[in-house]
XYZ file of C-alpha atoms in Angstrom:
235
model
C -12.601 1.164 35.575
C -12.733 3.885 32.921
C -11.854 7.296 34.403
C -14.108 9.917 32.829
C -14.162 13.681 32.471
C -17.607 15.284 31.974
C -17.784 18.662 30.185
C -20.895 20.776 29.588
C -21.494 24.499 30.026
C -25.147 23.966 30.977
C -25.401 23.095 34.720
C -28.492 20.882 34.362
C -27.049 18.990 31.401
C -23.784 18.494 33.299
C -25.682 17.305 36.362
C -27.540 14.723 34.273
C -24.331 13.579 32.567
C -22.635 13.107 35.944
C -25.645 11.174 37.255
C -25.534 8.809 34.260
C -21.793 8.229 34.669
C -22.338 7.339 38.318
C -24.990 4.767 37.361
C -22.587 2.763 35.154
C -20.465 0.364 37.263
C -17.359 0.460 35.051
C -17.239 4.274 34.782
C -15.489 6.445 37.359
C -16.016 10.213 37.406
C -12.619 11.918 37.630
C -13.919 15.478 37.303
C -16.717 17.631 35.919
C -16.077 20.921 34.100
C -18.315 23.701 32.785
C -15.962 24.753 29.996
C -13.279 23.351 27.713
C -10.804 25.806 29.251
C -11.485 24.395 32.711
C -11.058 20.883 31.318
C -7.765 21.879 29.704
C -6.456 23.066 33.084
C -7.517 19.793 34.715
C -5.752 17.705 32.051
C -2.504 19.570 32.630
C -2.276 17.871 36.021
C -4.243 14.653 35.589
C -5.222 12.086 32.966
C -8.463 10.332 32.076
C -9.426 7.388 29.898
C -12.492 9.024 28.354
C -14.201 12.388 27.928
C -17.935 13.069 27.589
C -17.853 16.454 25.906
C -20.514 18.957 24.860
C -19.760 20.663 21.529
C -21.479 24.043 21.708
C -19.681 25.928 24.470
C -18.445 29.525 24.746
C -14.767 30.504 24.330
C -13.686 27.093 23.011
C -16.132 24.563 21.596
C -15.821 20.887 22.313
C -14.756 19.891 18.808
C -11.843 22.349 18.746
C -10.907 21.376 22.288
C -10.584 17.708 21.333
C -8.633 18.599 18.183
C -6.202 20.604 20.312
C -5.285 17.571 22.428
C -2.046 16.041 21.205
C -3.089 12.574 22.409
C -6.832 12.638 23.106
C -8.436 9.908 25.224
C -11.618 8.154 24.109
C -14.280 10.731 23.210
C -18.078 10.752 23.349
C -19.602 13.997 22.071
C -22.916 15.322 23.384
C -24.854 18.074 21.619
C -28.313 19.245 20.591
C -27.219 19.723 16.967
C -27.132 16.695 14.687
C -25.045 18.431 11.998
C -21.935 17.863 14.129
C -22.229 14.077 13.930
C -20.139 13.633 10.785
C -17.383 15.931 12.045
C -17.453 14.101 15.366
C -16.656 10.791 13.755
C -13.927 12.416 11.673
C -12.003 13.018 14.873
C -12.479 9.339 15.739
C -15.093 9.835 18.433
C -16.365 6.614 19.996
C -19.967 7.820 19.939
C -22.215 10.830 19.508
C -25.155 11.467 21.843
C -27.877 13.771 20.558
C -29.596 15.751 23.307
C -31.918 15.048 24.967
C -30.701 11.491 25.523
C -31.778 8.984 28.145
C -29.955 6.468 30.288
C -30.434 3.686 27.748
C -28.689 5.697 25.008
C -25.964 6.691 27.437
C -25.456 3.058 28.435
C -24.960 2.114 24.757
C -22.284 4.796 24.432
C -20.659 3.589 27.659
C -20.597 0.013 26.348
C -18.853 1.234 23.204
C -16.290 2.983 25.395
C -15.705 -0.244 27.288
C -15.301 -2.220 24.076
C -12.853 0.316 22.646
C -10.831 0.526 25.874
C -10.489 -3.252 26.058
C -8.998 -3.242 22.570
C -6.593 -0.372 23.329
C -3.170 -1.028 24.872
C -2.825 0.400 28.387
C -1.777 4.045 28.375
C 1.788 4.824 29.295
C 1.198 8.539 29.132
C 2.287 9.065 32.731
C 5.691 7.455 32.179
C 8.480 10.000 31.981
C 10.932 8.021 29.855
C 11.112 6.291 26.486
C 13.716 3.921 25.076
C 14.955 4.580 21.551
C 17.022 2.269 19.383
C 19.829 4.128 17.625
C 22.658 2.420 15.757
C 23.312 -0.689 17.838
C 22.323 0.865 21.153
C 19.105 1.355 23.093
C 19.074 4.802 24.679
C 16.947 5.899 27.630
C 15.429 9.358 27.027
C 13.533 11.551 29.488
C 10.376 12.774 27.762
C 10.739 16.197 29.370
C 14.120 16.579 27.615
C 12.618 16.163 24.138
C 12.407 19.548 22.407
C 10.934 18.361 19.132
C 10.813 15.381 16.795
C 11.636 15.667 13.108
C 10.470 13.105 10.581
C 12.639 12.075 7.659
C 11.323 9.215 5.546
C 11.293 6.085 7.757
C 13.478 7.624 10.438
C 13.015 10.230 13.164
C 15.404 12.794 14.557
C 14.720 13.314 18.247
C 16.198 16.642 19.352
C 16.980 16.877 23.070
C 17.564 19.767 25.448
C 21.265 20.656 25.653
C 22.339 18.194 22.953
C 23.798 19.560 19.662
C 23.012 16.388 17.704
C 19.718 14.460 17.570
C 19.083 10.812 18.275
C 18.219 9.119 14.979
C 15.869 6.158 15.289
C 13.858 3.930 12.959
C 10.292 4.813 13.942
C 7.164 6.340 12.397
C 5.786 9.763 13.312
C 2.450 8.119 14.124
C 4.006 5.757 16.682
C 5.919 8.584 18.317
C 2.844 10.825 18.367
C 0.806 8.103 20.072
C 3.480 7.569 22.716
C 4.080 11.180 23.738
C 1.868 12.916 26.361
C -0.459 15.896 25.910
C 2.305 18.490 26.194
C 3.423 17.441 22.701
C 1.620 18.413 19.507
C 2.108 17.669 15.843
C 2.304 20.975 13.943
C 3.454 19.653 10.571
C 3.658 16.317 8.797
C 7.377 16.363 9.688
C 7.363 17.919 13.178
C 6.090 17.128 16.668
C 6.983 19.764 19.239
C 7.158 19.947 23.015
C 4.697 22.778 23.721
C 6.611 23.653 26.886
C 9.730 24.446 24.836
C 8.149 27.050 22.512
C 9.810 30.458 22.692
C 7.688 32.300 20.142
C 5.055 31.881 17.446
C 5.656 34.089 14.428
C 3.070 33.904 11.645
C 3.238 30.342 10.318
C 6.339 29.337 12.263
C 7.107 28.103 15.752
C 10.401 29.381 17.121
C 12.049 26.904 19.485
C 15.312 28.857 19.843
C 17.411 31.391 17.935
C 18.401 28.786 15.329
C 15.273 26.647 15.103
C 12.207 27.809 13.162
C 9.623 25.112 12.495
C 6.761 25.501 9.968
C 3.098 25.004 10.888
C 1.389 22.820 8.281
C -2.010 23.830 6.890
C -3.839 20.759 8.228
C -2.470 21.380 11.745
C -3.109 25.144 11.983
C -6.626 24.916 13.418
C -5.688 22.589 16.280
C -2.547 24.567 17.083
C -4.477 27.837 17.086
C -7.053 26.286 19.414
C -4.220 25.402 21.786
C -2.864 28.974 21.625
C -6.341 30.378 22.281
C -6.512 28.490 25.563
C -3.254 30.137 26.669
C -3.627 33.615 25.166
C -3.799 36.573 27.544
C -5.035 39.791 25.997
C -7.506 40.962 23.407
């Protein structure tokens, strides 16, 4: 079964989307949300295999919402505006449904989800540990202890809570990014941070502690800002 999250700010459109999901035997509706902010809250406590997501929504649109996810699940965008199609595929969406769409079109998108999920290794996002090879040892690391990951050529420095020195391991940033859960985000070509460990954001830097200031790369600013917007209290 593919656990799905349905997101649309229009009640009738959401109702139709939910009805279509329930008609497909291999899809399971995990939740339905009327905003990206509501969906963000749900994903803080649960995981899904796929998201059917409207693009044009108030506060946070669907495209920015997906970009803000550190490790997004499979995505199918739904919208009434065809100009978003190209951008949708740039974020590696499985499909793009142009409203109004019928059950037959939805079924095609669902079949593409099934095909993609069958070719994707099972998610280990809920696991709370990773094993890292360093020197001649294999070290068990609790994911919640990881403060940030620093890339350096073919190696990574994994900085842990309460440890003065990092674990150095032969691994790519891409592999690490794929393995870590949604509370981690890449903010620079050389840095992945644990969002729960941020102390402050100052201009183009993330402050992890009094001695650690990490830069925010230009290509990551939009997604990081979208994440901040979902948490910001105030005007």
